[in-house]
Short mmCIF file of C-alpha atoms in Angstrom, two decimals:
data_model
loop_
_atom_site.label_atom_id
_atom_site.label_comp_id
_atom_site.label_asym_id
_atom_site.label_seq_id
_atom_site.Cartn_x
_atom_site.Cartn_y
_atom_site.Cartn_z
CA MET A 842 27.64 -69.06 -20.16
CA SER A 843 27.13 -70.64 -23.57
CA MET A 844 28.67 -67.85 -25.64
CA ARG A 845 32.39 -67.97 -26.23
CA ILE A 846 35.14 -65.84 -24.72
CA ALA A 847 38.12 -65.03 -26.93
CA ALA A 848 40.46 -67.05 -24.76
CA LEU A 849 38.25 -70.12 -25.21
CA LEU A 850 38.15 -70.29 -28.99
CA ALA A 851 40.48 -73.27 -29.29
CA LEU A 852 38.34 -75.31 -26.90
CA LEU A 853 34.95 -74.22 -28.20
CA ALA A 854 35.55 -74.03 -31.95
CA ALA A 855 33.46 -77.14 -32.58
CA LEU A 856 30.50 -76.01 -30.47
CA SER A 857 27.95 -73.58 -31.75
CA LEU A 858 15.76 -70.27 -4.24
CA VAL A 859 11.61 -69.46 2.28
CA PRO A 860 12.60 -70.26 5.59
CA GLN A 861 15.64 -69.24 7.58
CA PRO A 862 17.57 -71.84 9.58
CA ALA A 863 17.12 -71.74 13.32
CA SER A 864 20.60 -70.31 13.87
CA ALA A 865 22.32 -66.97 14.06
CA ALA A 866 22.87 -65.15 10.80
CA THR A 867 26.46 -65.24 9.63
CA GLY A 868 26.28 -63.02 6.57
CA LEU A 869 24.23 -62.68 3.41
CA ARG A 870 21.17 -64.93 3.54
CA VAL A 871 17.77 -65.51 2.03
CA GLY A 872 14.50 -64.49 3.67
CA GLY A 873 11.52 -65.70 1.70
CA THR A 874 12.05 -64.39 -1.83
CA GLN A 875 14.58 -61.76 -0.75
CA ILE A 876 18.31 -61.65 -0.11
CA LEU A 877 19.08 -60.05 3.24
CA GLU A 878 22.28 -58.81 4.79
CA ALA A 879 23.26 -60.00 8.26
CA ASN A 880 21.56 -56.95 9.80
CA GLY A 881 18.30 -57.83 8.05
CA SER A 882 18.49 -55.14 5.37
CA PRO A 883 17.23 -56.31 1.96
CA PHE A 884 19.93 -56.45 -0.70
CA VAL A 885 19.12 -56.49 -4.43
CA MET A 886 21.99 -57.40 -6.76
CA ARG A 887 22.64 -54.96 -9.57
CA GLY A 888 25.75 -55.31 -11.69
CA THR A 889 27.63 -57.36 -14.22
CA ASN A 890 29.87 -60.37 -14.87
CA HIS A 891 33.64 -60.11 -15.23
CA ALA A 892 35.67 -62.84 -16.99
CA HIS A 893 38.53 -62.71 -14.50
CA THR A 894 39.89 -66.21 -15.13
CA TRP A 895 40.89 -65.27 -18.71
CA TYR A 896 41.75 -61.66 -17.95
CA ALA A 897 43.34 -61.85 -14.52
CA SER A 898 45.49 -58.78 -15.17
CA ARG A 899 42.42 -56.56 -15.70
CA THR A 900 42.12 -55.73 -12.02
CA SER A 901 41.14 -52.12 -12.76
CA SER A 902 37.81 -53.49 -13.98
CA PHE A 903 36.53 -53.77 -10.40
CA ALA A 904 36.83 -50.02 -9.80
CA ALA A 905 35.36 -49.30 -13.23
CA ILE A 906 32.37 -51.57 -12.59
CA LYS A 907 31.74 -49.80 -9.31
CA ALA A 908 32.04 -46.41 -10.99
CA ALA A 909 29.41 -47.51 -13.51
CA GLY A 910 26.97 -47.82 -10.59
CA ALA A 911 27.07 -51.53 -9.75
CA ASN A 912 26.72 -52.95 -6.25
CA THR A 913 27.65 -56.53 -7.26
CA VAL A 914 30.09 -58.24 -9.59
CA ARG A 915 29.97 -61.92 -10.57
CA VAL A 916 33.55 -63.10 -11.07
CA VAL A 917 34.49 -65.99 -13.38
CA LEU A 918 36.96 -68.44 -11.81
CA SER A 919 38.42 -71.79 -12.84
CA GLY A 920 39.63 -74.70 -10.78
CA GLY A 921 41.47 -76.49 -13.57
CA ARG A 922 39.54 -76.56 -16.83
CA TRP A 923 41.48 -73.45 -17.66
CA THR A 924 44.44 -71.94 -15.79
CA PRO A 925 43.40 -72.38 -12.16
CA ASN A 926 42.72 -69.37 -9.97
CA THR A 927 44.75 -70.01 -6.82
CA ALA A 928 43.82 -69.16 -3.25
CA ASP A 929 46.09 -66.11 -3.38
CA ASP A 930 44.42 -64.90 -6.58
CA VAL A 931 40.93 -65.40 -5.15
CA ALA A 932 41.92 -63.59 -1.97
CA GLY A 933 43.02 -60.71 -4.18
CA VAL A 934 39.69 -60.73 -6.00
CA ILE A 935 37.81 -60.56 -2.70
CA ALA A 936 40.02 -57.68 -1.58
CA LEU A 937 39.26 -55.82 -4.81
CA CYS A 938 35.54 -56.33 -4.31
CA LYS A 939 35.70 -55.02 -0.75
CA GLN A 940 37.99 -52.13 -1.71
CA ASN A 941 35.41 -51.08 -4.31
CA ARG A 942 32.39 -51.75 -2.06
CA LEU A 943 31.01 -54.53 -4.25
CA ILE A 944 29.32 -57.74 -3.19
CA CYS A 945 31.40 -60.51 -4.78
CA VAL A 946 29.64 -63.46 -6.45
CA LEU A 947 32.41 -65.99 -7.11
CA GLU A 948 31.50 -68.62 -9.72
CA ASN A 949 33.32 -71.74 -10.92
CA HIS A 950 33.10 -71.77 -14.73
CA ASP A 951 34.50 -75.29 -15.10
CA THR A 952 31.03 -76.88 -15.02
CA THR A 953 29.69 -75.00 -18.05
CA GLY A 954 27.70 -77.34 -20.28
CA TYR A 955 28.47 -80.60 -18.47
CA GLY A 956 27.06 -83.59 -20.35
CA GLU A 957 27.19 -81.74 -23.65
CA GLN A 958 30.45 -79.83 -23.79
CA SER A 959 33.73 -81.74 -23.83
CA GLY A 960 35.98 -81.05 -20.85
CA ALA A 961 33.25 -79.77 -18.54
CA TYR A 962 33.58 -80.59 -14.84
CA THR A 963 30.94 -82.04 -12.52
CA LEU A 964 29.42 -80.08 -9.67
CA ASP A 965 31.20 -82.43 -7.28
CA GLN A 966 34.53 -81.42 -8.83
CA ALA A 967 33.53 -77.79 -8.43
CA VAL A 968 32.85 -78.34 -4.72
CA THR A 969 36.34 -79.84 -4.34
CA TYR A 970 37.72 -76.57 -5.75
CA TRP A 971 35.71 -74.48 -3.29
CA ILE A 972 36.86 -76.62 -0.37
CA GLY A 973 40.42 -75.94 -1.45
CA LEU A 974 39.68 -72.20 -1.15
CA LYS A 975 38.00 -72.42 2.24
CA SER A 976 40.85 -70.67 4.05
CA VAL A 977 40.36 -67.48 2.03
CA LEU A 978 36.55 -67.65 1.96
CA THR A 979 35.88 -68.20 5.67
CA GLY A 980 35.06 -64.91 7.36
CA GLN A 981 33.90 -63.30 4.11
CA GLU A 982 30.24 -64.30 4.44
CA ASN A 983 29.09 -60.66 4.53
CA HIS A 984 30.84 -59.94 1.25
CA VAL A 985 30.97 -63.15 -0.80
CA VAL A 986 28.35 -65.39 -2.45
CA VAL A 987 29.54 -68.84 -3.58
CA ASN A 988 28.08 -69.69 -7.01
CA ILE A 989 28.92 -73.40 -7.08
CA GLY A 990 29.11 -73.92 -10.83
CA ASN A 991 28.24 -71.96 -13.95
CA GLU A 992 25.52 -73.50 -16.15
CA PRO A 993 26.32 -76.94 -14.73
CA PHE A 994 24.38 -78.95 -17.32
CA GLY A 995 23.86 -78.62 -21.04
CA ASN A 996 20.79 -79.96 -22.81
CA ASN A 997 21.65 -83.66 -22.58
CA ALA A 998 20.23 -85.92 -19.88
CA VAL A 999 22.87 -87.09 -17.38
CA THR A 1000 22.88 -89.09 -14.15
CA PRO A 1001 22.71 -87.82 -11.48
CA GLY A 1002 20.53 -85.04 -12.82
CA TRP A 1003 20.43 -81.39 -11.83
CA THR A 1004 18.32 -81.82 -8.68
CA GLN A 1005 20.35 -84.64 -7.18
CA ALA A 1006 23.75 -83.25 -8.17
CA THR A 1007 22.94 -79.74 -6.95
CA SER A 1008 21.49 -80.98 -3.65
CA ALA A 1009 24.59 -83.11 -3.07
CA ALA A 1010 26.89 -80.19 -3.87
CA VAL A 1011 25.10 -77.88 -1.43
CA THR A 1012 25.14 -80.55 1.28
CA ARG A 1013 28.84 -81.22 0.79
CA LEU A 1014 29.69 -77.52 1.08
CA ARG A 1015 27.76 -77.27 4.34
CA GLU A 1016 29.44 -80.39 5.70
CA ALA A 1017 32.77 -78.75 4.91
CA GLY A 1018 31.78 -75.79 7.10
CA PHE A 1019 30.75 -73.19 4.52
CA GLU A 1020 28.19 -70.73 5.93
CA HIS A 1021 27.96 -68.49 2.87
CA LEU A 1022 24.92 -67.69 0.80
CA ILE A 1023 25.10 -70.29 -1.99
CA MET A 1024 23.98 -69.53 -5.53
CA VAL A 1025 23.05 -72.38 -7.88
CA ASP A 1026 22.64 -72.10 -11.65
CA ALA A 1027 19.92 -73.70 -13.74
CA PRO A 1028 20.55 -76.49 -16.26
CA ASN A 1029 20.01 -76.14 -20.04
CA TRP A 1030 23.00 -73.82 -20.25
CA GLY A 1031 21.46 -71.81 -17.42
CA GLN A 1032 18.21 -71.08 -19.25
CA ASP A 1033 16.08 -73.85 -17.68
CA TRP A 1034 13.88 -74.13 -20.75
CA GLN A 1035 12.76 -77.57 -19.53
CA GLY A 1036 11.73 -76.13 -16.14
CA VAL A 1037 13.91 -78.50 -14.11
CA MET A 1038 15.16 -75.88 -11.66
CA ARG A 1039 11.78 -74.17 -11.57
CA ASP A 1040 10.05 -77.40 -10.57
CA ASN A 1041 12.71 -78.74 -8.18
CA ALA A 1042 14.17 -75.64 -6.51
CA ALA A 1043 12.27 -76.34 -3.27
CA THR A 1044 13.91 -79.77 -3.06
CA VAL A 1045 17.38 -78.24 -3.34
CA LEU A 1046 16.58 -75.60 -0.74
CA ALA A 1047 15.33 -78.29 1.65
CA ALA A 1048 18.62 -80.17 1.22
CA ASP A 1049 20.50 -77.21 2.72
CA PRO A 1050 20.49 -77.38 6.54
CA ARG A 1051 20.92 -73.59 6.60
CA ARG A 1052 18.16 -72.97 4.02
CA ASN A 1053 20.44 -70.37 2.45
CA VAL A 1054 20.35 -70.96 -1.31
CA VAL A 1055 19.44 -68.49 -4.06
CA PHE A 1056 18.59 -69.74 -7.55
CA SER A 1057 20.03 -68.20 -10.72
CA VAL A 1058 18.51 -68.29 -14.20
CA HIS A 1059 20.34 -67.06 -17.30
CA MET A 1060 18.08 -65.26 -19.76
CA TYR A 1061 19.11 -65.33 -23.40
CA GLY A 1062 17.21 -66.44 -26.50
CA VAL A 1063 14.74 -68.63 -24.60
CA TYR A 1064 13.36 -65.44 -23.03
CA ASP A 1065 12.51 -63.41 -26.11
CA THR A 1066 8.94 -62.50 -25.11
CA ALA A 1067 7.46 -60.74 -22.10
CA ALA A 1068 5.11 -63.68 -21.49
CA GLU A 1069 7.99 -66.15 -21.16
CA ILE A 1070 9.88 -63.88 -18.79
CA THR A 1071 6.96 -63.07 -16.51
CA ALA A 1072 5.77 -66.69 -16.40
CA TYR A 1073 9.17 -67.88 -15.20
CA LEU A 1074 9.51 -65.12 -12.61
CA ASP A 1075 5.92 -65.68 -11.45
CA ALA A 1076 6.65 -69.35 -10.75
CA PHE A 1077 9.34 -68.50 -8.21
CA ARG A 1078 7.31 -65.73 -6.62
CA THR A 1079 4.32 -68.04 -6.23
CA ALA A 1080 6.55 -70.70 -4.68
CA GLY A 1081 8.10 -68.12 -2.31
CA LEU A 1082 11.62 -68.99 -3.48
CA PRO A 1083 14.56 -66.59 -4.01
CA LEU A 1084 15.68 -65.97 -7.59
CA VAL A 1085 18.22 -63.79 -9.39
CA ILE A 1086 18.91 -63.30 -13.10
CA GLY A 1087 22.57 -64.25 -12.99
CA GLU A 1088 23.24 -63.56 -16.68
CA PHE A 1089 21.38 -61.97 -19.56
CA GLY A 1090 22.11 -59.99 -22.70
CA HIS A 1091 20.46 -57.80 -25.30
CA LEU A 1092 21.21 -60.12 -28.22
CA HIS A 1093 22.16 -63.76 -28.61
CA SER A 1094 22.75 -66.36 -31.27
CA ASP A 1095 19.80 -68.50 -30.06
CA GLY A 1096 17.30 -65.64 -30.18
CA ASP A 1097 16.77 -62.00 -29.23
CA PRO A 1098 16.25 -61.63 -25.45
CA ASP A 1099 13.64 -59.08 -24.36
CA GLU A 1100 16.04 -57.12 -22.18
CA ASP A 1101 13.56 -54.30 -21.60
CA THR A 1102 11.09 -56.66 -19.95
CA ILE A 1103 13.86 -58.41 -18.02
CA LEU A 1104 15.03 -55.11 -16.55
CA ALA A 1105 11.54 -53.73 -15.88
CA GLN A 1106 10.28 -56.92 -14.25
CA ALA A 1107 13.40 -57.27 -12.13
CA ARG A 1108 12.96 -53.75 -10.86
CA SER A 1109 9.25 -54.04 -10.12
CA ARG A 1110 9.72 -57.37 -8.32
CA GLY A 1111 12.90 -56.47 -6.43
CA LEU A 1112 14.92 -59.21 -8.17
CA GLY A 1113 18.66 -59.05 -8.63
CA TYR A 1114 20.21 -59.05 -12.10
CA LEU A 1115 23.77 -59.30 -13.47
CA GLY A 1116 24.38 -58.60 -17.15
CA TRP A 1117 26.88 -60.55 -19.25
CA SER A 1118 29.58 -59.24 -19.46
CA TRP A 1119 32.01 -56.41 -18.83
CA SER A 1120 34.46 -57.05 -21.69
CA GLY A 1121 36.49 -59.72 -23.50
CA ASN A 1122 33.81 -61.65 -25.41
CA GLY A 1123 34.81 -63.34 -28.66
CA GLY A 1124 33.68 -66.05 -31.03
CA GLY A 1125 30.99 -63.97 -32.66
CA VAL A 1126 29.34 -62.60 -29.52
CA GLU A 1127 31.48 -59.52 -29.11
CA TYR A 1128 28.22 -57.53 -29.04
CA LEU A 1129 27.83 -58.70 -25.43
CA ASP A 1130 30.78 -56.56 -24.33
CA GLN A 1131 29.56 -53.70 -22.18
CA VAL A 1132 32.75 -51.69 -22.67
CA THR A 1133 35.21 -51.88 -25.57
CA SER A 1134 38.64 -53.38 -24.79
CA PHE A 1135 38.09 -52.98 -21.03
CA ASP A 1136 37.96 -49.20 -21.44
CA PRO A 1137 35.18 -47.83 -19.17
CA ALA A 1138 35.11 -44.62 -21.19
CA ARG A 1139 33.92 -46.60 -24.25
CA LEU A 1140 30.53 -47.98 -23.34
CA THR A 1141 28.95 -50.14 -26.05
CA PRO A 1142 25.23 -49.93 -26.88
CA TRP A 1143 24.64 -52.91 -24.56
CA GLY A 1144 26.66 -51.28 -21.79
CA GLU A 1145 24.80 -48.01 -22.22
CA ARG A 1146 21.48 -49.85 -22.00
CA LEU A 1147 22.40 -51.93 -18.97
CA PHE A 1148 24.06 -49.26 -16.86
CA ASN A 1149 22.37 -46.02 -17.90
CA GLY A 1150 19.04 -47.02 -19.43
CA ALA A 1151 15.56 -47.31 -17.95
CA ASP A 1152 15.47 -49.71 -14.97
CA GLY A 1153 19.23 -50.07 -15.36
CA VAL A 1154 22.04 -50.42 -12.87
CA ARG A 1155 22.71 -46.76 -12.16
CA ALA A 1156 19.04 -45.98 -11.54
CA THR A 1157 18.29 -48.95 -9.28
CA ALA A 1158 21.47 -50.15 -7.52
CA ARG A 1159 21.79 -49.58 -3.77
CA GLU A 1160 25.14 -50.17 -2.13
CA ALA A 1161 25.20 -52.91 0.51
CA THR A 1162 24.86 -51.61 4.07
CA ILE A 1163 28.01 -53.55 5.04
CA TYR A 1164 29.81 -50.83 3.06
CA GLY A 1165 27.73 -48.03 4.56
CA GLY A 1166 25.13 -47.86 1.79
CA GLY A 1167 21.45 -47.25 2.50
CA SER A 1168 18.61 -49.70 2.06
CA ASP A 1169 15.38 -48.96 0.25
CA THR A 1170 13.78 -45.94 1.94
CA GLY A 1171 11.43 -44.67 -0.76
CA PRO A 1172 7.80 -45.82 -0.95
CA PRO A 1173 6.36 -47.36 -4.13
CA THR A 1174 3.94 -45.47 -6.33
CA ALA A 1175 0.25 -45.94 -5.60
CA PRO A 1176 -1.56 -48.72 -7.50
CA THR A 1177 -3.94 -47.32 -10.13
CA ASN A 1178 -6.99 -48.39 -12.13
CA LEU A 1179 -8.47 -50.50 -9.33
CA ALA A 1180 -11.53 -52.26 -10.74
CA ALA A 1181 -13.99 -54.99 -9.76
CA SER A 1182 -15.42 -57.71 -11.96
CA GLY A 1183 -17.28 -60.99 -11.60
CA VAL A 1184 -19.27 -59.67 -8.64
CA THR A 1185 -21.59 -62.26 -7.08
CA ALA A 1186 -23.51 -62.40 -3.81
CA SER A 1187 -20.42 -63.57 -1.92
CA GLN A 1188 -17.27 -62.58 -3.81
CA ALA A 1189 -15.68 -60.21 -6.33
CA ALA A 1190 -12.52 -60.21 -8.46
CA LEU A 1191 -10.29 -57.14 -8.06
CA SER A 1192 -7.51 -56.03 -10.43
CA TRP A 1193 -5.25 -53.00 -10.69
CA THR A 1194 -2.23 -51.57 -12.49
CA ALA A 1195 1.11 -52.47 -10.90
CA SER A 1196 3.03 -50.00 -8.76
CA THR A 1197 6.67 -49.17 -9.37
CA ASP A 1198 9.53 -48.72 -6.91
CA ASP A 1199 13.25 -47.94 -7.00
CA THR A 1200 14.19 -51.44 -5.82
CA GLY A 1201 11.00 -53.43 -6.24
CA VAL A 1202 7.40 -53.95 -5.15
CA THR A 1203 7.15 -57.08 -2.97
CA GLY A 1204 3.35 -57.34 -2.79
CA TYR A 1205 0.04 -55.60 -2.15
CA ASP A 1206 -2.32 -55.23 0.80
CA VAL A 1207 -6.03 -55.24 -0.06
CA LEU A 1208 -8.17 -53.17 2.33
CA ARG A 1209 -11.93 -53.45 2.75
CA ALA A 1210 -14.56 -51.25 4.37
CA ALA A 1211 -18.32 -51.04 4.59
CA ALA A 1212 -20.19 -48.22 2.84
CA THR A 1213 -18.89 -45.96 5.61
CA GLY A 1214 -16.24 -46.35 8.26
CA PRO A 1215 -12.57 -47.29 8.43
CA PHE A 1216 -10.68 -49.66 6.14
CA ALA A 1217 -9.07 -52.87 7.39
CA VAL A 1218 -6.72 -55.29 5.62
CA ALA A 1219 -8.73 -58.08 3.99
CA GLY A 1220 -5.80 -59.96 2.48
CA THR A 1221 -2.57 -59.75 0.53
CA SER A 1222 -1.51 -60.50 -3.03
CA ALA A 1223 1.83 -61.00 -4.75
CA THR A 1224 0.21 -60.12 -8.11
CA THR A 1225 -2.13 -57.41 -9.37
CA ARG A 1226 -5.23 -59.54 -8.77
CA PHE A 1227 -7.20 -60.54 -5.68
CA THR A 1228 -10.49 -62.37 -5.11
CA ALA A 1229 -12.47 -60.93 -2.21
CA THR A 1230 -14.54 -63.68 -0.60
CA GLY A 1231 -16.96 -63.95 2.33
CA LEU A 1232 -19.07 -61.00 1.21
CA SER A 1233 -22.72 -60.61 2.23
CA PRO A 1234 -25.56 -60.33 -0.32
CA SER A 1235 -26.94 -56.87 -1.17
CA THR A 1236 -24.18 -55.13 0.80
CA THR A 1237 -22.03 -52.19 -0.27
CA TYR A 1238 -18.26 -52.52 0.18
CA ARG A 1239 -15.33 -50.26 -0.54
CA PHE A 1240 -11.87 -51.57 -1.44
CA GLN A 1241 -8.41 -50.03 -1.59
CA VAL A 1242 -5.01 -51.47 -2.54
CA ARG A 1243 -1.63 -50.35 -1.25
CA ALA A 1244 1.77 -51.50 -2.48
CA ARG A 1245 4.52 -52.90 -0.27
CA ASP A 1246 8.26 -52.78 -0.93
CA ALA A 1247 11.53 -53.15 0.91
CA ALA A 1248 11.05 -49.74 2.55
CA VAL A 1249 9.79 -49.23 6.07
CA SER A 1250 6.52 -47.61 5.02
CA ASN A 1251 4.56 -50.77 5.92
CA THR A 1252 6.21 -51.66 9.24
CA VAL A 1253 4.52 -52.07 12.61
CA THR A 1254 6.36 -51.43 15.87
CA LEU A 1255 5.17 -52.91 19.19
CA THR A 1256 6.50 -51.85 22.60
CA THR A 1257 5.43 -53.65 25.77
CA ALA A 1258 6.29 -53.40 29.45
CA GLY A 1259 8.73 -55.99 30.78
CA GLY A 1260 7.31 -59.29 31.96
CA SER A 1261 8.21 -61.15 35.11
CA GLY A 1262 11.68 -60.08 36.13
CA GLY A 1263 11.83 -57.80 33.10
CA ASP A 1264 12.16 -54.38 34.69
CA GLY A 1265 15.61 -53.99 33.12
CA CYS A 1266 14.88 -54.20 29.38
CA THR A 1267 12.41 -53.49 26.60
CA ALA A 1268 11.76 -55.24 23.30
CA THR A 1269 10.45 -53.50 20.17
CA ALA A 1270 9.61 -55.39 16.99
CA THR A 1271 9.23 -54.38 13.36
CA VAL A 1272 7.50 -56.40 10.65
CA GLN A 1273 10.02 -55.91 7.88
CA SER A 1274 8.33 -57.70 4.99
CA ARG A 1275 5.29 -59.84 4.16
CA TRP A 1276 4.21 -62.18 1.39
CA GLY A 1277 1.26 -64.48 0.80
CA SER A 1278 2.23 -67.18 3.30
CA GLY A 1279 4.70 -65.59 5.67
CA TYR A 1280 6.59 -62.61 7.01
CA VAL A 1281 9.90 -61.50 8.51
CA VAL A 1282 10.08 -59.66 11.85
CA GLN A 1283 13.40 -57.82 11.92
CA PRO A 1284 14.79 -56.11 13.88
CA ILE A 1285 13.52 -56.97 17.33
CA THR A 1286 15.54 -54.53 19.41
CA VAL A 1287 16.40 -55.49 23.00
CA THR A 1288 17.47 -52.47 25.06
CA ASN A 1289 18.93 -52.54 28.57
CA THR A 1290 16.93 -49.90 30.48
CA GLY A 1291 18.54 -50.71 33.84
CA ASP A 1292 21.42 -49.09 35.68
CA SER A 1293 23.88 -51.98 35.44
CA ALA A 1294 25.15 -54.35 32.77
CA THR A 1295 23.30 -57.60 32.13
CA THR A 1296 24.67 -61.03 31.32
CA GLY A 1297 21.65 -62.26 29.38
CA TRP A 1298 18.12 -61.52 28.23
CA THR A 1299 14.92 -63.35 27.32
CA VAL A 1300 12.11 -62.11 25.09
CA THR A 1301 8.72 -63.83 24.93
CA PHE A 1302 5.79 -63.18 22.62
CA THR A 1303 2.66 -64.87 21.30
CA LEU A 1304 2.12 -66.19 17.78
CA PRO A 1305 -1.37 -65.91 16.29
CA ALA A 1306 -3.18 -69.22 15.79
CA GLY A 1307 -1.93 -71.10 12.76
CA HIS A 1308 1.41 -69.27 12.64
CA THR A 1309 4.74 -71.14 12.89
CA VAL A 1310 8.30 -69.92 13.33
CA THR A 1311 10.30 -71.17 10.36
CA GLY A 1312 13.68 -69.65 11.20
CA SER A 1313 15.54 -67.16 13.38
CA TRP A 1314 18.87 -65.41 13.76
CA ASN A 1315 20.90 -63.81 16.57
CA ALA A 1316 18.84 -65.61 19.23
CA ALA A 1317 18.08 -69.13 20.45
CA VAL A 1318 14.36 -69.56 19.79
CA SER A 1319 12.00 -72.18 21.22
CA VAL A 1320 8.23 -72.54 20.83
CA SER A 1321 5.67 -74.00 23.24
CA GLY A 1322 2.15 -73.92 21.84
CA GLN A 1323 1.86 -70.36 20.53
CA THR A 1324 4.34 -68.89 23.02
CA VAL A 1325 7.78 -68.10 21.60
CA THR A 1326 10.83 -67.68 23.84
CA ALA A 1327 13.98 -66.06 22.42
CA ARG A 1328 17.19 -66.08 24.46
CA ASN A 1329 20.47 -64.36 23.80
CA LEU A 1330 23.42 -66.16 22.27
CA ALA A 1331 26.92 -66.17 23.73
CA TYR A 1332 28.00 -63.06 21.84
CA ASN A 1333 25.04 -60.71 22.45
CA GLY A 1334 23.87 -61.34 26.02
CA ARG A 1335 25.97 -58.72 27.79
CA LEU A 1336 24.43 -55.25 27.47
CA ALA A 1337 25.71 -52.13 29.17
CA PRO A 1338 23.10 -49.64 30.43
CA ASP A 1339 21.22 -48.13 27.47
CA ALA A 1340 22.95 -50.57 25.09
CA ALA A 1341 20.92 -52.61 22.62
CA THR A 1342 21.14 -55.66 20.39
CA THR A 1343 18.83 -57.12 17.78
CA PHE A 1344 17.50 -60.45 16.55
CA GLY A 1345 14.84 -61.56 14.11
CA PHE A 1346 12.69 -64.42 12.92
CA GLN A 1347 10.67 -65.62 9.96
CA ALA A 1348 7.20 -67.14 10.28
CA GLY A 1349 4.64 -68.84 8.09
CA HIS A 1350 0.88 -68.45 8.26
CA PRO A 1351 -2.26 -69.43 6.36
CA THR A 1352 -2.62 -67.57 3.09
CA GLY A 1353 -4.62 -64.39 3.55
CA ASP A 1354 -3.97 -64.11 7.30
CA THR A 1355 -2.61 -60.63 8.09
CA SER A 1356 -2.24 -60.90 11.87
CA THR A 1357 1.18 -60.61 13.54
CA PRO A 1358 2.70 -61.66 16.88
CA THR A 1359 1.77 -59.70 20.02
CA GLY A 1360 2.80 -59.29 23.64
CA TYR A 1361 6.55 -58.83 23.36
CA SER A 1362 7.98 -59.06 26.88
CA CYS A 1363 11.63 -58.73 27.91
CA ALA A 1364 13.49 -59.98 31.00
CA THR A 1365 17.18 -59.65 31.83
CA ALA A 1366 19.71 -61.51 33.94
CA PRO A 1367 21.98 -59.47 36.22
#
């Protein structure tokens, strides 16, 4: 981050996010705009940053951060700009995260302000550091997110720029065998005030063969109004790209961030956020400490706001299911103040007041009916507005809106008889989440209903016209026309009687289409 830590004063004295890959899930991953765990459960980051590289002896902070309600901690590391954090040290950090049931976002701070701040490293140098840690990171994909480099560009133009350098860094990590969820920071000291990450995030995601990148914006003085905050968050939601607020504060030397809007919008949208920072700030920004002198019993005003205030960590954090925590199970509140305007012979504009939810509203279904009779879904919206089209002149219609979140209140389960040779298994499918141009079906549960163990299984189903499979996990998926065939992988084909396994997929569809796949059929091999 651009504010100074006490240990950095000598150095700084002169300075003032879609589709899944067609492969089995390894650990944390993105699904559309969400972060998912390997079992498909949505995970929303809630927590703080800890300046470990300068305060490596403050290991009790991990337990204190967990006790404050966090489910995630972003840990500052260095590969050489400051005293390097060795593989043994990083292994210890990961162990502390797991011991305290925290998802661990590991970030390389060496890149902070490259092109503007003397001594800053390139993203390529940061990747070299991560490759040197591969032995302690491999196998931790369920628990660790690799944040390649903190605020990797300042405000000066450099070559290669953010898009090219970030794409190359992601590609190099994948070529080295990393399967982790990768987090990338925005330029402009993380605040992206020029919109470079906003406008080029899709290019970076496409450069990743695993399509497993989440984008991180840091919200300080640039984001001092609600309009600026919502506009930036809207851009990623409209693009269907995953975003987290990797750093933010309640005050800053470059302006006064609107932390209330940041927290409220993150909650309503189901976006992760990580406040800066637990303790140890210096250089005039000590007000960003959340506890005084690393003492969890001495919360500062900023710490009180972040952890215990409205929309804060304690009220909204849900522990990762990998640690036994539960996913979002509560429904959102009902939308209110539904109104119509601009009514013509063929269309009408609808608007309503946003719903709220404990982890976030992901979208809305708009239902339509004639003057009498049942309602049917007419379309979906990621915002609180919808234009109903295709209406007939002089005809009465009724409309309703329902909110969707990460809970299972909007799921659909389909059970079909086995197809040819399929007397020994069943397949049930759940639509886990939807957005304007796609959806995730997870889990699809394959159950052995026979009397003997199987060595393999095959599930087939039909995609609606215009739908395409954009990714899958825990199965080998092929498509012929609109028929999808999913076969077991080496590790999940053998099922004892009554045993089950799961897989999932993500699909795209024309905007406004609310149909879902049908005809799930299961066959087993003896």
